[in-house]
Amino acid sequence: MTGKPKLYYFDGRGKMESIRWLLAAAGIEFEEEFLETREQYEKLLQDGALLFQQVPMVEINGMKMVQTRAILSYIAAKYNLYGKDLKERALIDMYVEGTTDLMGMIMQLPFQPPEAQEKNLALIIERAATRYFPVYEKVLKDHGQEFLVGSRFSWADVHLFEAILMAEECKPDILSSFPQLQAFKGRISNIPTVKKFLQPGSQRKPPADDKLIAKVKKIFNI
Amino acid sequence: MTGKPKLTYFNGRGRMESIRWLLAAAGVEFEEEFLETRAQYQKLIKDGALLFEQVPLVEIDGMKLVQTRAILNYLAAKYKLYGKDLKERAQIDMYVEGTTDLMGMIITFDFTPPKQRNLALIIERATTRYFPVYEKALKQHGQEFLVGSQFSWADVQLLEAILMVEEREPTVLSKFPLLQAFKARMSNIPTIKKFLQPGSPRKPRPDDQYVATVMEVLKKD
């Protein structure tokens, strides 16, 4: 046992990627166990390791944590990325819920029927450009500070950065009308822990390919 | 301005109901504004009141809070229903995420075309994935409340989930004696007892009229 958090998931982004981002941004090293087969998943179930029979699961500080938001909230609080008081936490929570909704749409895309994908991709791009990015652009513009909340690096910044990169994979020039977000992206990329995570060889995962989709469907009987 | 939190939502349960439950359990009085028309909704958006163009919206302590979980987290912490430390909070968060997923299935159910609805799946999930977890938690520590021997958000939300599932399948707790006892204990907490009485802000089960109003206001057809 190394004392490092241990992540249980398949070898891909999915719901675990935001957790990888947050740990990496906090400078926390972690181990990973990848689900490759249904048998592995069933063994975890039999061992009682998955509270609601689901992954992500993260072993951390003697707990087997499940439920993505619970895990992220715990990590954010533990590593001081959750604001200084209740009101800042409320702002961070709101902002993170927005980026969660946007990234959730992108995550589901490969699992949708091919006929629906084009339409849904267009919807994602529209939502990013009209519902989500304008909010963060305005927040940064209104207070003029480097970070979204409380003049301090927080979970909200990590999550927004992750969402921007995912959205750019859908449409490379998606930030063209958002100068504040472009500058924000530049700044966050240069934070040493983030910079390290962006480099090849880090534990960051690539976008899902057909092989991964097929594996996930098989493991979870989708 | 009364200083009471003000809730803006449809006149029905949806995603606001868990917020009503938590405020009521904490003994906090609140006001409500009901969305009846698309014009009302568009005005809220135009006024910049909805951060992501969505409700629920709760005005509290000078903030216009949106996003159900952000609102619930804030209320739980403010009214001391979020455990005593980080680990208890983690426990509460996990339990709440489970009941949120279960109740989410029921919320979605009412907005699913009748031919595609699957009540059997909801009941199966309730009785094989969710309720066994809470039954086991109560059995293992033998205490009155789910986390830390203290009333918390996790207890409120579990009671809400139990009642929601029972509305669809009255015998659903038949194999869960500890949950039956839990339900009785929680129902007797004065603030909750009050919320369970007729005339409280608790909303009834969605009917066709409610579903139609929501679809019209949000223009989802």
JSON list of C-alpha atoms in Angstrom, two decimals, chain A:
[
{"chain": "A", "resi": 1, "resn": "MET", "atom": "CA", "xyz": [0.00, 0.00, 0.00]},
{"chain": "A", "resi": 2, "resn": "THR", "atom": "CA", "xyz": [1.47, 3.30, -1.07]},
{"chain": "A", "resi": 3, "resn": "GLY", "atom": "CA", "xyz": [-0.87, 5.77, 0.56]},
{"chain": "A", "resi": 4, "resn": "LYS", "atom": "CA", "xyz": [-1.64, 7.22, -2.84]},
{"chain": "A", "resi": 5, "resn": "PRO", "atom": "CA", "xyz": [-5.26, 7.45, -3.94]},
{"chain": "A", "resi": 6, "resn": "LYS", "atom": "CA", "xyz": [-6.19, 4.54, -6.22]},
{"chain": "A", "resi": 7, "resn": "LEU", "atom": "CA", "xyz": [-8.66, 5.00, -9.06]},
{"chain": "A", "resi": 8, "resn": "TYR", "atom": "CA", "xyz": [-10.83, 2.19, -10.41]},
{"chain": "A", "resi": 9, "resn": "TYR", "atom": "CA", "xyz": [-12.29, 2.79, -13.88]},
{"chain": "A", "resi": 10, "resn": "PHE", "atom": "CA", "xyz": [-11.81, 1.80, -17.45]},
{"chain": "A", "resi": 11, "resn": "ASP", "atom": "CA", "xyz": [-8.79, 3.07, -19.38]},
{"chain": "A", "resi": 12, "resn": "GLY", "atom": "CA", "xyz": [-10.51, 6.16, -20.74]},
{"chain": "A", "resi": 13, "resn": "ARG", "atom": "CA", "xyz": [-11.91, 9.53, -19.75]},
{"chain": "A", "resi": 14, "resn": "GLY", "atom": "CA", "xyz": [-15.58, 9.07, -18.89]},
{"chain": "A", "resi": 15, "resn": "LYS", "atom": "CA", "xyz": [-16.61, 10.30, -15.47]},
{"chain": "A", "resi": 16, "resn": "MET", "atom": "CA", "xyz": [-13.19, 9.63, -13.97]},
{"chain": "A", "resi": 17, "resn": "GLU", "atom": "CA", "xyz": [-11.33, 12.22, -16.05]},
{"chain": "A", "resi": 18, "resn": "SER", "atom": "CA", "xyz": [-12.46, 15.21, -13.96]},
{"chain": "A", "resi": 19, "resn": "ILE", "atom": "CA", "xyz": [-11.12, 13.39, -10.90]},
{"chain": "A", "resi": 20, "resn": "ARG", "atom": "CA", "xyz": [-7.77, 12.79, -12.62]},
{"chain": "A", "resi": 21, "resn": "TRP", "atom": "CA", "xyz": [-7.64, 16.48, -13.53]},
{"chain": "A", "resi": 22, "resn": "LEU", "atom": "CA", "xyz": [-8.37, 17.64, -9.99]},
{"chain": "A", "resi": 23, "resn": "LEU", "atom": "CA", "xyz": [-5.82, 15.34, -8.37]},
{"chain": "A", "resi": 24, "resn": "ALA", "atom": "CA", "xyz": [-3.21, 16.31, -10.96]},
{"chain": "A", "resi": 25, "resn": "ALA", "atom": "CA", "xyz": [-3.90, 20.03, -10.53]},
{"chain": "A", "resi": 26, "resn": "ALA", "atom": "CA", "xyz": [-3.53, 19.59, -6.77]},
{"chain": "A", "resi": 27, "resn": "GLY", "atom": "CA", "xyz": [-0.17, 17.91, -7.36]},
{"chain": "A", "resi": 28, "resn": "ILE", "atom": "CA", "xyz": [-1.35, 14.57, -5.97]},
{"chain": "A", "resi": 29, "resn": "GLU", "atom": "CA", "xyz": [0.09, 11.38, -7.42]},
{"chain": "A", "resi": 30, "resn": "PHE", "atom": "CA", "xyz": [-2.35, 8.53, -7.88]},
{"chain": "A", "resi": 31, "resn": "GLU", "atom": "CA", "xyz": [-2.52, 4.92, -9.01]},
{"chain": "A", "resi": 32, "resn": "GLU", "atom": "CA", "xyz": [-5.00, 3.42, -11.40]},
{"chain": "A", "resi": 33, "resn": "GLU", "atom": "CA", "xyz": [-6.57, 0.00, -11.90]},
{"chain": "A", "resi": 34, "resn": "PHE", "atom": "CA", "xyz": [-8.25, -0.35, -15.28]},
{"chain": "A", "resi": 35, "resn": "LEU", "atom": "CA", "xyz": [-11.37, -2.40, -15.90]},
{"chain": "A", "resi": 36, "resn": "GLU", "atom": "CA", "xyz": [-10.76, -4.46, -19.00]},
{"chain": "A", "resi": 37, "resn": "THR", "atom": "CA", "xyz": [-13.26, -7.30, -18.62]},
{"chain": "A", "resi": 38, "resn": "ARG", "atom": "CA", "xyz": [-16.70, -7.94, -17.24]},
{"chain": "A", "resi": 39, "resn": "GLU", "atom": "CA", "xyz": [-15.18, -10.50, -14.86]},
{"chain": "A", "resi": 40, "resn": "GLN", "atom": "CA", "xyz": [-13.06, -7.81, -13.24]},
{"chain": "A", "resi": 41, "resn": "TYR", "atom": "CA", "xyz": [-16.16, -5.65, -12.76]},
{"chain": "A", "resi": 42, "resn": "GLU", "atom": "CA", "xyz": [-18.12, -8.56, -11.33]},
{"chain": "A", "resi": 43, "resn": "LYS", "atom": "CA", "xyz": [-15.32, -9.29, -8.90]},
{"chain": "A", "resi": 44, "resn": "LEU", "atom": "CA", "xyz": [-15.41, -5.71, -7.62]},
{"chain": "A", "resi": 45, "resn": "LEU", "atom": "CA", "xyz": [-19.16, -6.12, -7.15]},
{"chain": "A", "resi": 46, "resn": "GLN", "atom": "CA", "xyz": [-18.77, -9.40, -5.30]},
{"chain": "A", "resi": 47, "resn": "ASP", "atom": "CA", "xyz": [-16.10, -7.94, -3.04]},
{"chain": "A", "resi": 48, "resn": "GLY", "atom": "CA", "xyz": [-18.56, -5.23, -2.06]},
{"chain": "A", "resi": 49, "resn": "ALA", "atom": "CA", "xyz": [-16.19, -2.54, -3.25]},
{"chain": "A", "resi": 50, "resn": "LEU", "atom": "CA", "xyz": [-18.78, -0.52, -5.18]},
{"chain": "A", "resi": 51, "resn": "LEU", "atom": "CA", "xyz": [-21.42, 1.01, -2.93]},
{"chain": "A", "resi": 52, "resn": "PHE", "atom": "CA", "xyz": [-24.03, 1.40, -5.68]},
{"chain": "A", "resi": 53, "resn": "GLN", "atom": "CA", "xyz": [-22.50, -1.17, -8.04]},
{"chain": "A", "resi": 54, "resn": "GLN", "atom": "CA", "xyz": [-20.93, 1.62, -10.08]},
{"chain": "A", "resi": 55, "resn": "VAL", "atom": "CA", "xyz": [-17.60, 3.16, -10.97]},
{"chain": "A", "resi": 56, "resn": "PRO", "atom": "CA", "xyz": [-15.83, 5.60, -10.62]},
{"chain": "A", "resi": 57, "resn": "MET", "atom": "CA", "xyz": [-14.47, 4.30, -7.35]},
{"chain": "A", "resi": 58, "resn": "VAL", "atom": "CA", "xyz": [-11.53, 5.93, -5.58]},
{"chain": "A", "resi": 59, "resn": "GLU", "atom": "CA", "xyz": [-9.75, 4.46, -2.59]},
{"chain": "A", "resi": 60, "resn": "ILE", "atom": "CA", "xyz": [-8.57, 7.42, -0.56]},
{"chain": "A", "resi": 61, "resn": "ASN", "atom": "CA", "xyz": [-7.80, 7.89, 3.13]},
{"chain": "A", "resi": 62, "resn": "GLY", "atom": "CA", "xyz": [-9.23, 4.52, 4.09]},
{"chain": "A", "resi": 63, "resn": "MET", "atom": "CA", "xyz": [-12.50, 5.10, 2.23]},
{"chain": "A", "resi": 64, "resn": "LYS", "atom": "CA", "xyz": [-13.82, 3.43, -0.90]},
{"chain": "A", "resi": 65, "resn": "MET", "atom": "CA", "xyz": [-15.51, 6.48, -2.37]},
{"chain": "A", "resi": 66, "resn": "VAL", "atom": "CA", "xyz": [-18.00, 6.32, -5.20]},
{"chain": "A", "resi": 67, "resn": "GLN", "atom": "CA", "xyz": [-20.21, 8.89, -6.97]},
{"chain": "A", "resi": 68, "resn": "THR", "atom": "CA", "xyz": [-18.21, 11.36, -9.01]},
{"chain": "A", "resi": 69, "resn": "ARG", "atom": "CA", "xyz": [-19.46, 14.52, -7.31]},
{"chain": "A", "resi": 70, "resn": "ALA", "atom": "CA", "xyz": [-18.86, 13.14, -3.81]},
{"chain": "A", "resi": 71, "resn": "ILE", "atom": "CA", "xyz": [-15.30, 12.23, -4.78]},
{"chain": "A", "resi": 72, "resn": "LEU", "atom": "CA", "xyz": [-14.60, 15.58, -6.41]},
{"chain": "A", "resi": 73, "resn": "SER", "atom": "CA", "xyz": [-16.04, 17.55, -3.46]},
{"chain": "A", "resi": 74, "resn": "TYR", "atom": "CA", "xyz": [-13.90, 15.59, -1.03]},
{"chain": "A", "resi": 75, "resn": "ILE", "atom": "CA", "xyz": [-10.72, 16.13, -3.03]},
{"chain": "A", "resi": 76, "resn": "ALA", "atom": "CA", "xyz": [-11.46, 19.82, -3.55]},
{"chain": "A", "resi": 77, "resn": "ALA", "atom": "CA", "xyz": [-12.01, 20.39, 0.18]},
{"chain": "A", "resi": 78, "resn": "LYS", "atom": "CA", "xyz": [-9.05, 18.27, 1.26]},
{"chain": "A", "resi": 79, "resn": "TYR", "atom": "CA", "xyz": [-6.61, 20.05, -1.05]},
{"chain": "A", "resi": 80, "resn": "ASN", "atom": "CA", "xyz": [-7.92, 23.58, -0.43]},
{"chain": "A", "resi": 81, "resn": "LEU", "atom": "CA", "xyz": [-9.44, 24.09, -3.85]},
{"chain": "A", "resi": 82, "resn": "TYR", "atom": "CA", "xyz": [-12.95, 24.78, -2.55]},
{"chain": "A", "resi": 83, "resn": "GLY", "atom": "CA", "xyz": [-12.87, 28.47, -1.63]},
{"chain": "A", "resi": 84, "resn": "LYS", "atom": "CA", "xyz": [-12.47, 30.08, 1.76]},
{"chain": "A", "resi": 85, "resn": "ASP", "atom": "CA", "xyz": [-16.07, 30.11, 2.98]},
{"chain": "A", "resi": 86, "resn": "LEU", "atom": "CA", "xyz": [-19.58, 28.93, 2.29]},
{"chain": "A", "resi": 87, "resn": "LYS", "atom": "CA", "xyz": [-20.40, 31.63, -0.25]},
{"chain": "A", "resi": 88, "resn": "GLU", "atom": "CA", "xyz": [-17.26, 30.96, -2.30]},
{"chain": "A", "resi": 89, "resn": "ARG", "atom": "CA", "xyz": [-18.06, 27.25, -2.15]},
{"chain": "A", "resi": 90, "resn": "ALA", "atom": "CA", "xyz": [-21.55, 28.02, -3.47]},
{"chain": "A", "resi": 91, "resn": "LEU", "atom": "CA", "xyz": [-20.07, 29.92, -6.44]},
{"chain": "A", "resi": 92, "resn": "ILE", "atom": "CA", "xyz": [-17.61, 27.11, -7.14]},
{"chain": "A", "resi": 93, "resn": "ASP", "atom": "CA", "xyz": [-20.42, 24.56, -6.93]},
{"chain": "A", "resi": 94, "resn": "MET", "atom": "CA", "xyz": [-22.57, 26.54, -9.38]},
{"chain": "A", "resi": 95, "resn": "TYR", "atom": "CA", "xyz": [-19.77, 26.99, -11.86]},
{"chain": "A", "resi": 96, "resn": "VAL", "atom": "CA", "xyz": [-18.74, 23.33, -11.63]},
{"chain": "A", "resi": 97, "resn": "GLU", "atom": "CA", "xyz": [-22.32, 22.16, -12.17]},
{"chain": "A", "resi": 98, "resn": "GLY", "atom": "CA", "xyz": [-22.41, 24.18, -15.39]},
{"chain": "A", "resi": 99, "resn": "THR", "atom": "CA", "xyz": [-19.20, 22.68, -16.75]},
{"chain": "A", "resi": 100, "resn": "THR", "atom": "CA", "xyz": [-20.36, 19.23, -15.58]},
{"chain": "A", "resi": 101, "resn": "ASP", "atom": "CA", "xyz": [-23.53, 19.59, -17.66]},
{"chain": "A", "resi": 102, "resn": "LEU", "atom": "CA", "xyz": [-21.55, 20.67, -20.72]},
{"chain": "A", "resi": 103, "resn": "MET", "atom": "CA", "xyz": [-18.92, 17.93, -20.40]},
{"chain": "A", "resi": 104, "resn": "GLY", "atom": "CA", "xyz": [-21.68, 15.41, -19.72]},
{"chain": "A", "resi": 105, "resn": "MET", "atom": "CA", "xyz": [-23.20, 16.15, -23.10]},
{"chain": "A", "resi": 106, "resn": "ILE", "atom": "CA", "xyz": [-19.83, 15.65, -24.79]},
{"chain": "A", "resi": 107, "resn": "MET", "atom": "CA", "xyz": [-19.14, 12.43, -22.87]},
{"chain": "A", "resi": 108, "resn": "GLN", "atom": "CA", "xyz": [-22.41, 10.85, -23.96]},
{"chain": "A", "resi": 109, "resn": "LEU", "atom": "CA", "xyz": [-21.97, 11.62, -27.63]},
{"chain": "A", "resi": 110, "resn": "PRO", "atom": "CA", "xyz": [-20.10, 8.44, -28.63]},
{"chain": "A", "resi": 111, "resn": "PHE", "atom": "CA", "xyz": [-22.76, 6.30, -26.90]},
{"chain": "A", "resi": 112, "resn": "GLN", "atom": "CA", "xyz": [-25.63, 7.74, -28.89]},
{"chain": "A", "resi": 113, "resn": "PRO", "atom": "CA", "xyz": [-27.02, 6.24, -32.08]},
{"chain": "A", "resi": 114, "resn": "PRO", "atom": "CA", "xyz": [-25.01, 7.48, -35.10]},
{"chain": "A", "resi": 115, "resn": "GLU", "atom": "CA", "xyz": [-28.09, 9.21, -36.59]},
{"chain": "A", "resi": 116, "resn": "ALA", "atom": "CA", "xyz": [-28.41, 11.39, -33.49]},
{"chain": "A", "resi": 117, "resn": "GLN", "atom": "CA", "xyz": [-24.74, 12.28, -33.13]},
{"chain": "A", "resi": 118, "resn": "GLU", "atom": "CA", "xyz": [-24.56, 15.04, -35.72]},
{"chain": "A", "resi": 119, "resn": "LYS", "atom": "CA", "xyz": [-27.57, 16.80, -34.27]},
{"chain": "A", "resi": 120, "resn": "ASN", "atom": "CA", "xyz": [-26.27, 16.43, -30.72]},
{"chain": "A", "resi": 121, "resn": "LEU", "atom": "CA", "xyz": [-22.83, 17.69, -31.64]},
{"chain": "A", "resi": 122, "resn": "ALA", "atom": "CA", "xyz": [-24.44, 20.82, -33.06]},
{"chain": "A", "resi": 123, "resn": "LEU", "atom": "CA", "xyz": [-26.42, 21.22, -29.83]},
{"chain": "A", "resi": 124, "resn": "ILE", "atom": "CA", "xyz": [-23.25, 20.86, -27.74]},
{"chain": "A", "resi": 125, "resn": "ILE", "atom": "CA", "xyz": [-21.52, 23.57, -29.74]},
{"chain": "A", "resi": 126, "resn": "GLU", "atom": "CA", "xyz": [-24.55, 25.83, -29.46]},
{"chain": "A", "resi": 127, "resn": "ARG", "atom": "CA", "xyz": [-24.85, 25.31, -25.72]},
{"chain": "A", "resi": 128, "resn": "ALA", "atom": "CA", "xyz": [-21.14, 25.91, -25.19]},
{"chain": "A", "resi": 129, "resn": "ALA", "atom": "CA", "xyz": [-21.25, 29.12, -27.19]},
{"chain": "A", "resi": 130, "resn": "THR", "atom": "CA", "xyz": [-24.55, 30.55, -25.91]},
{"chain": "A", "resi": 131, "resn": "ARG", "atom": "CA", "xyz": [-25.31, 29.07, -22.50]},
{"chain": "A", "resi": 132, "resn": "TYR", "atom": "CA", "xyz": [-22.03, 28.14, -20.80]},
{"chain": "A", "resi": 133, "resn": "PHE", "atom": "CA", "xyz": [-18.97, 30.00, -22.08]},
{"chain": "A", "resi": 134, "resn": "PRO", "atom": "CA", "xyz": [-20.66, 33.42, -21.94]},
{"chain": "A", "resi": 135, "resn": "VAL", "atom": "CA", "xyz": [-21.20, 32.93, -18.20]},
{"chain": "A", "resi": 136, "resn": "TYR", "atom": "CA", "xyz": [-17.53, 32.30, -17.43]},
{"chain": "A", "resi": 137, "resn": "GLU", "atom": "CA", "xyz": [-16.42, 35.01, -19.87]},
{"chain": "A", "resi": 138, "resn": "LYS", "atom": "CA", "xyz": [-18.62, 37.49, -18.01]},
{"chain": "A", "resi": 139, "resn": "VAL", "atom": "CA", "xyz": [-17.44, 36.36, -14.56]},
{"chain": "A", "resi": 140, "resn": "LEU", "atom": "CA", "xyz": [-13.81, 36.91, -15.56]},
{"chain": "A", "resi": 141, "resn": "LYS", "atom": "CA", "xyz": [-14.60, 40.21, -17.25]},
{"chain": "A", "resi": 142, "resn": "ASP", "atom": "CA", "xyz": [-16.64, 41.56, -14.32]},
{"chain": "A", "resi": 143, "resn": "HIS", "atom": "CA", "xyz": [-14.03, 40.97, -11.62]},
{"chain": "A", "resi": 144, "resn": "GLY", "atom": "CA", "xyz": [-10.92, 41.15, -13.79]},
{"chain": "A", "resi": 145, "resn": "GLN", "atom": "CA", "xyz": [-9.08, 38.56, -11.74]},
{"chain": "A", "resi": 146, "resn": "GLU", "atom": "CA", "xyz": [-6.98, 35.58, -12.77]},
{"chain": "A", "resi": 147, "resn": "PHE", "atom": "CA", "xyz": [-9.23, 32.93, -11.28]},
{"chain": "A", "resi": 148, "resn": "LEU", "atom": "CA", "xyz": [-12.98, 32.40, -11.29]},
{"chain": "A", "resi": 149, "resn": "VAL", "atom": "CA", "xyz": [-13.60, 32.63, -7.54]},
{"chain": "A", "resi": 150, "resn": "GLY", "atom": "CA", "xyz": [-12.02, 34.54, -4.70]},
{"chain": "A", "resi": 151, "resn": "SER", "atom": "CA", "xyz": [-8.81, 35.51, -6.51]},
{"chain": "A", "resi": 152, "resn": "ARG", "atom": "CA", "xyz": [-7.53, 32.03, -5.85]},
{"chain": "A", "resi": 153, "resn": "PHE", "atom": "CA", "xyz": [-7.02, 28.88, -7.91]},
{"chain": "A", "resi": 154, "resn": "SER", "atom": "CA", "xyz": [-9.91, 26.49, -7.25]},
{"chain": "A", "resi": 155, "resn": "TRP", "atom": "CA", "xyz": [-11.73, 23.41, -8.49]},
{"chain": "A", "resi": 156, "resn": "ALA", "atom": "CA", "xyz": [-13.88, 25.73, -10.66]},
{"chain": "A", "resi": 157, "resn": "ASP", "atom": "CA", "xyz": [-10.82, 26.80, -12.67]},
{"chain": "A", "resi": 158, "resn": "VAL", "atom": "CA", "xyz": [-9.61, 23.22, -13.19]},
{"chain": "A", "resi": 159, "resn": "HIS", "atom": "CA", "xyz": [-13.06, 22.10, -14.32]},
{"chain": "A", "resi": 160, "resn": "LEU", "atom": "CA", "xyz": [-13.56, 25.03, -16.70]},
{"chain": "A", "resi": 161, "resn": "PHE", "atom": "CA", "xyz": [-10.13, 24.42, -18.21]},
{"chain": "A", "resi": 162, "resn": "GLU", "atom": "CA", "xyz": [-10.99, 20.75, -18.78]},
{"chain": "A", "resi": 163, "resn": "ALA", "atom": "CA", "xyz": [-14.32, 21.74, -20.35]},
{"chain": "A", "resi": 164, "resn": "ILE", "atom": "CA", "xyz": [-12.65, 24.24, -22.68]},
{"chain": "A", "resi": 165, "resn": "LEU", "atom": "CA", "xyz": [-10.21, 21.63, -23.96]},
{"chain": "A", "resi": 166, "resn": "MET", "atom": "CA", "xyz": [-13.02, 19.10, -24.49]},
{"chain": "A", "resi": 167, "resn": "ALA", "atom": "CA", "xyz": [-15.13, 21.68, -26.33]},
{"chain": "A", "resi": 168, "resn": "GLU", "atom": "CA", "xyz": [-12.17, 22.64, -28.52]},
{"chain": "A", "resi": 169, "resn": "GLU", "atom": "CA", "xyz": [-11.86, 19.00, -29.52]},
{"chain": "A", "resi": 170, "resn": "CYS", "atom": "CA", "xyz": [-15.44, 19.34, -30.83]},
{"chain": "A", "resi": 171, "resn": "LYS", "atom": "CA", "xyz": [-14.75, 22.67, -32.58]},
{"chain": "A", "resi": 172, "resn": "PRO", "atom": "CA", "xyz": [-11.19, 24.02, -32.52]},
{"chain": "A", "resi": 173, "resn": "ASP", "atom": "CA", "xyz": [-12.13, 27.69, -32.81]},
{"chain": "A", "resi": 174, "resn": "ILE", "atom": "CA", "xyz": [-14.94, 27.54, -30.26]},
{"chain": "A", "resi": 175, "resn": "LEU", "atom": "CA", "xyz": [-13.25, 30.21, -28.11]},
{"chain": "A", "resi": 176, "resn": "SER", "atom": "CA", "xyz": [-12.99, 32.70, -30.95]},
{"chain": "A", "resi": 177, "resn": "SER", "atom": "CA", "xyz": [-15.60, 35.05, -29.42]},
{"chain": "A", "resi": 178, "resn": "PHE", "atom": "CA", "xyz": [-14.28, 34.68, -25.88]},
{"chain": "A", "resi": 179, "resn": "PRO", "atom": "CA", "xyz": [-11.07, 36.65, -25.34]},
{"chain": "A", "resi": 180, "resn": "GLN", "atom": "CA", "xyz": [-11.18, 36.33, -21.53]},
{"chain": "A", "resi": 181, "resn": "LEU", "atom": "CA", "xyz": [-11.46, 32.55, -21.80]},
{"chain": "A", "resi": 182, "resn": "GLN", "atom": "CA", "xyz": [-8.58, 32.44, -24.26]},
{"chain": "A", "resi": 183, "resn": "ALA", "atom": "CA", "xyz": [-6.41, 34.33, -21.79]},
{"chain": "A", "resi": 184, "resn": "PHE", "atom": "CA", "xyz": [-7.71, 32.13, -18.95]},
{"chain": "A", "resi": 185, "resn": "LYS", "atom": "CA", "xyz": [-6.80, 29.02, -20.92]},
{"chain": "A", "resi": 186, "resn": "GLY", "atom": "CA", "xyz": [-3.27, 30.38, -21.46]},
{"chain": "A", "resi": 187, "resn": "ARG", "atom": "CA", "xyz": [-2.82, 31.17, -17.78]},
{"chain": "A", "resi": 188, "resn": "ILE", "atom": "CA", "xyz": [-4.11, 27.86, -16.45]},
{"chain": "A", "resi": 189, "resn": "SER", "atom": "CA", "xyz": [-2.02, 25.90, -18.96]},
{"chain": "A", "resi": 190, "resn": "ASN", "atom": "CA", "xyz": [1.07, 27.43, -17.42]},
{"chain": "A", "resi": 191, "resn": "ILE", "atom": "CA", "xyz": [0.38, 26.40, -13.86]},
{"chain": "A", "resi": 192, "resn": "PRO", "atom": "CA", "xyz": [3.16, 23.83, -13.23]},
{"chain": "A", "resi": 193, "resn": "THR", "atom": "CA", "xyz": [0.91, 20.95, -12.10]},
{"chain": "A", "resi": 194, "resn": "VAL", "atom": "CA", "xyz": [-1.47, 21.55, -15.01]},
{"chain": "A", "resi": 195, "resn": "LYS", "atom": "CA", "xyz": [1.39, 21.93, -17.47]},
{"chain": "A", "resi": 196, "resn": "LYS", "atom": "CA", "xyz": [2.77, 18.59, -16.32]},
{"chain": "A", "resi": 197, "resn": "PHE", "atom": "CA", "xyz": [-0.61, 16.88, -16.77]},
{"chain": "A", "resi": 198, "resn": "LEU", "atom": "CA", "xyz": [-0.86, 18.25, -20.32]},
{"chain": "A", "resi": 199, "resn": "GLN", "atom": "CA", "xyz": [2.39, 16.62, -21.35]},
{"chain": "A", "resi": 200, "resn": "PRO", "atom": "CA", "xyz": [2.60, 13.25, -23.11]},
{"chain": "A", "resi": 201, "resn": "GLY", "atom": "CA", "xyz": [3.14, 10.41, -20.68]},
{"chain": "A", "resi": 202, "resn": "SER", "atom": "CA", "xyz": [0.88, 11.86, -17.99]},
{"chain": "A", "resi": 203, "resn": "GLN", "atom": "CA", "xyz": [-2.21, 10.01, -16.77]},
{"chain": "A", "resi": 204, "resn": "ARG", "atom": "CA", "xyz": [-4.50, 12.18, -18.86]},
{"chain": "A", "resi": 205, "resn": "LYS", "atom": "CA", "xyz": [-6.61, 10.00, -21.16]},
{"chain": "A", "resi": 206, "resn": "PRO", "atom": "CA", "xyz": [-7.32, 10.55, -24.88]},
{"chain": "A", "resi": 207, "resn": "PRO", "atom": "CA", "xyz": [-10.84, 10.94, -26.32]},
{"chain": "A", "resi": 208, "resn": "ALA", "atom": "CA", "xyz": [-12.82, 7.72, -26.55]},
{"chain": "A", "resi": 209, "resn": "ASP", "atom": "CA", "xyz": [-12.30, 5.65, -29.70]},
{"chain": "A", "resi": 210, "resn": "ASP", "atom": "CA", "xyz": [-14.51, 2.86, -31.08]},
{"chain": "A", "resi": 211, "resn": "LYS", "atom": "CA", "xyz": [-12.48, 0.18, -29.34]},
{"chain": "A", "resi": 212, "resn": "LEU", "atom": "CA", "xyz": [-12.99, 1.77, -25.94]},
{"chain": "A", "resi": 213, "resn": "ILE", "atom": "CA", "xyz": [-16.71, 2.31, -26.55]},
{"chain": "A", "resi": 214, "resn": "ALA", "atom": "CA", "xyz": [-17.11, -1.34, -27.46]},
{"chain": "A", "resi": 215, "resn": "LYS", "atom": "CA", "xyz": [-15.23, -2.41, -24.33]},
{"chain": "A", "resi": 216, "resn": "VAL", "atom": "CA", "xyz": [-17.33, -0.21, -22.03]},
{"chain": "A", "resi": 217, "resn": "LYS", "atom": "CA", "xyz": [-20.55, -1.49, -23.58]},
{"chain": "A", "resi": 218, "resn": "LYS", "atom": "CA", "xyz": [-19.38, -5.04, -23.04]},
{"chain": "A", "resi": 219, "resn": "ILE", "atom": "CA", "xyz": [-18.29, -4.56, -19.43]},
{"chain": "A", "resi": 220, "resn": "PHE", "atom": "CA", "xyz": [-21.50, -2.85, -18.39]},
{"chain": "A", "resi": 221, "resn": "ASN", "atom": "CA", "xyz": [-23.88, -4.75, -20.65]},
{"chain": "A", "resi": 222, "resn": "ILE", "atom": "CA", "xyz": [-25.08, -1.60, -22.42]}
]
